[in-house]
Coordinates of C-alpha atoms in Angstrom, one line a residue:
M1 CA -0.1 -0.1 0.2
Q2 CA 1.3 3.7 -1.1
V3 CA 1.9 5.7 2.1
F4 CA 1.9 9.5 1.2
K5 CA 4.5 11.7 2.9
H6 CA 4.5 14.8 1.1
I7 CA 0.9 16.6 0.5
L8 CA 0.1 19.2 -1.5
F9 CA -3.2 20.8 -1.0
P10 CA -4.1 23.8 -3.6
T11 CA -7.0 25.8 -2.1
D12 CA -9.4 28.7 -3.0
L13 CA -9.9 29.4 0.7
S14 CA -13.6 28.7 0.0
E15 CA -15.7 26.7 2.6
S16 CA -15.6 23.8 0.4
S17 CA -11.9 23.9 0.9
R18 CA -11.9 24.2 4.5
Q19 CA -14.1 21.1 4.8
S20 CA -12.0 19.2 2.4
L21 CA -8.9 19.9 4.6
A22 CA -10.8 18.9 7.7
Y23 CA -11.2 15.5 5.9
L24 CA -7.6 15.3 4.7
L25 CA -6.1 16.2 8.2
P26 CA -6.6 12.7 10.1
M27 CA -5.2 10.8 6.7
A28 CA -2.2 13.3 6.8
E29 CA -1.7 12.8 10.6
A30 CA -2.2 8.9 10.3
C31 CA 0.5 8.5 7.3
D32 CA 3.1 11.2 9.3
A33 CA 2.6 13.0 6.1
D34 CA 3.8 16.6 5.7
L35 CA 1.3 19.3 4.1
V36 CA 1.8 22.2 1.6
I37 CA -1.4 24.5 1.6
L38 CA -1.2 26.5 -1.8
H39 CA -3.4 29.5 -2.1
T40 CA -3.3 31.4 -5.6
Y41 CA -4.9 34.6 -6.4
R42 CA -4.6 36.8 -9.5
L43 CA -4.9 40.9 -10.0
I44 CA -7.0 41.0 -13.2
G45 CA -7.7 44.3 -14.9
Q46 CA -6.1 46.0 -12.3
R47 CA -3.9 49.2 -13.0
E48 CA -0.3 49.2 -11.6
S49 CA -1.2 52.0 -9.2
N50 CA -4.4 50.0 -7.6
S51 CA -2.6 46.4 -7.9
M52 CA -0.1 46.7 -5.0
M53 CA -3.1 48.0 -2.8
L54 CA -5.2 44.9 -4.1
K55 CA -2.3 42.3 -3.8
K56 CA -1.8 43.6 0.1
D57 CA -5.7 43.2 0.7
L58 CA -5.8 39.7 -0.8
E59 CA -2.6 38.4 0.9
E60 CA -4.1 40.1 4.2
Q61 CA -7.4 38.3 3.4
A62 CA -5.6 35.0 3.0
K63 CA -3.6 35.0 5.8
S64 CA -7.0 35.9 8.1
I65 CA -8.7 33.1 6.5
F66 CA -5.6 30.5 7.2
D67 CA -5.2 31.8 10.8
Q68 CA -8.8 30.7 10.9
W69 CA -8.0 27.5 9.4
K70 CA -5.0 27.2 11.8
A71 CA -7.0 27.9 15.0
E72 CA -9.9 25.5 14.2
L73 CA -8.2 22.7 12.2
L74 CA -4.7 22.5 12.0
D75 CA -3.8 23.1 15.4
Q76 CA -5.5 20.0 16.3
Y77 CA -3.3 17.7 14.4
T78 CA 0.6 17.0 14.6
V79 CA 0.8 17.5 10.9
E80 CA 3.6 19.9 9.7
Y81 CA 2.7 22.3 7.4
K82 CA 3.4 25.5 5.3
F83 CA 1.0 28.0 3.8
I84 CA 2.0 29.6 0.4
S85 CA 0.0 32.1 -0.8
E86 CA 1.3 33.4 -4.8
I87 CA -0.1 35.5 -7.5
G88 CA -0.5 33.5 -10.8
F89 CA -2.8 30.3 -12.2
I90 CA -3.1 27.3 -10.2
R91 CA -1.8 25.0 -12.5
D92 CA 1.4 27.2 -13.0
R93 CA 2.0 27.6 -9.1
I94 CA 1.5 23.8 -8.4
L95 CA 4.3 23.3 -10.9
V96 CA 6.4 25.7 -9.5
V97 CA 5.9 24.9 -5.8
E98 CA 5.8 21.3 -6.5
K99 CA 9.6 21.7 -7.4
K100 CA 10.4 23.4 -4.2
Y101 CA 8.3 20.8 -1.9
P102 CA 7.8 17.6 -3.9
A103 CA 4.6 15.9 -3.3
D104 CA 3.3 12.2 -3.8
L105 CA -0.1 13.5 -3.5
M106 CA -2.3 16.4 -4.3
V107 CA -5.6 16.6 -2.6
V108 CA -8.3 19.0 -3.8
S109 CA -12.0 19.3 -2.9
E110 CA -14.3 19.2 -6.1
R111 CA -15.2 22.6 -6.2
M112 CA -11.3 23.3 -7.3
L113 CA -11.4 20.8 -10.2
P114 CA -12.7 23.3 -13.1
E115 CA -9.6 25.8 -12.2
L116 CA -7.3 23.0 -11.8
L117 CA -8.4 21.5 -15.2
G118 CA -8.9 24.6 -16.7
T119 CA -9.3 24.8 -20.7
D120 CA -7.9 21.0 -21.0
M121 CA -11.4 19.9 -19.7
P122 CA -12.9 18.4 -22.8
K123 CA -16.3 18.5 -23.6
R124 CA -16.7 14.6 -23.5
G125 CA -14.5 11.9 -21.5
L126 CA -12.0 12.4 -19.1
P127 CA -10.0 15.7 -18.7
S128 CA -6.2 15.6 -19.4
L129 CA -4.1 15.4 -16.3
D130 CA -0.9 15.3 -17.9
F131 CA 0.4 18.3 -16.0
M132 CA -0.1 16.3 -12.7
P133 CA 3.2 16.1 -10.8
C134 CA 2.0 13.4 -8.7
A135 CA -1.4 11.5 -7.6
L136 CA -4.5 13.2 -7.4
M137 CA -7.5 12.8 -4.8
V138 CA -10.4 14.6 -5.2
I139 CA -12.8 15.2 -2.1
P140 CA -16.5 15.0 -3.2
N141 CA -19.0 17.5 -2.2
V142 CA -21.1 14.7 -1.1
L143 CA -18.6 13.8 1.6
L144 CA -18.5 17.2 3.1
K145 CA -20.6 18.7 5.9
T146 CA -22.8 21.1 3.8
E147 CA -23.5 21.1 0.2
V148 CA -21.2 23.3 -1.5
A149 CA -22.5 24.9 -4.7
L150 CA -20.0 25.8 -7.8
P151 CA -20.5 29.4 -9.0
E152 CA -22.8 29.4 -12.2
N153 CA -19.9 30.4 -14.4
G154 CA -17.7 27.7 -13.2
Q155 CA -14.9 30.0 -12.5
Q156 CA -13.3 30.3 -8.8
Q157 CA -14.0 33.6 -6.9
V158 CA -11.8 35.0 -4.3
N159 CA -13.2 35.2 -0.9
G160 CA -11.1 36.2 0.2
K161 CA 13.1 21.4 1.4
N162 CA 10.9 19.6 3.3
G163 CA 12.8 21.0 6.5
L164 CA 9.5 21.6 8.5
R165 CA 9.6 21.6 12.3
R166 CA 6.7 21.2 15.0
N167 CA 5.8 24.1 17.4
N168 CA 3.3 26.7 17.8
E169 CA 5.0 29.6 16.3
N170 CA 4.5 30.9 12.7
R171 CA 7.0 32.9 10.5
V172 CA 5.8 35.0 7.5
N173 CA 8.3 35.6 4.7
Q174 CA 7.6 38.5 2.7
N175 CA 9.0 37.8 -1.0
G176 CA 9.6 40.5 -3.4
G177 CA 10.0 40.6 -6.9
N178 CA 7.6 41.6 -10.0
G179 CA 4.7 40.2 -8.6
M180 CA 4.9 36.9 -10.6
G181 CA 5.0 34.1 -7.9
A182 CA 5.7 36.6 -5.3
G183 CA 3.5 36.0 -2.1
N184 CA 3.6 35.0 1.5
E185 CA 5.0 32.0 3.2
V186 CA 3.9 31.0 6.5
E187 CA 5.6 28.2 8.0
R188 CA 4.8 26.2 11.1
H189 CA 8.0 25.6 13.1

C-alpha cells in the first residue's frame, strides 16, 4: 500500500476547501505526512497603482482565513505544514511549488476541479491530467458536511525542502519581485 508522506493541498480558501482540509487532516496525521497548503490569486484588470494595494488586501485576507483554519483545524493535529499564497494561475503555481516541495499526493476539493483542469477539460470524456506531478485525490462535495455549490460560471471566486519543524510559532516571509510568483509563506516551526 502506498503511504503518502508529502501532500500538496491547492485551495481557493472557500468553505468547500476548509471542509476538504478537515477531511484530509486525519489521513495526513495517520501517514505522518507533511502538508503544503497552496493558495493562488490573480490581479485581473488592475492598474499598476491599484495592484499593489489589491495584492496587499488579498494577502491579508488569505492570511486571516488561514489563521482561522489554523485555530479551528491545523492546531488540532500534529501535521507539519506550510501555507503559501502566491499570484498566478493555480496550474502554473502547482508546478513551481511542487519543485520546491515535491509531493506524492495532491488533494483538492471537488469545487477546485474546474480551475485546476482549466481549458484542458474536454466536452466529453476524461480531462487531461498530463500536467499533474503526482497522484490526485478529489474530495467530493457529498463527503462534506454541507453542500457546496459551484459558481454558475464555473470560475473560482476569491473570497477572500521538507525542513518543516513542529511547534506553535509561525513565521511570515515576504517575497519581493515583480509580483509573478511573489507572495507570502507561513511556515509552522
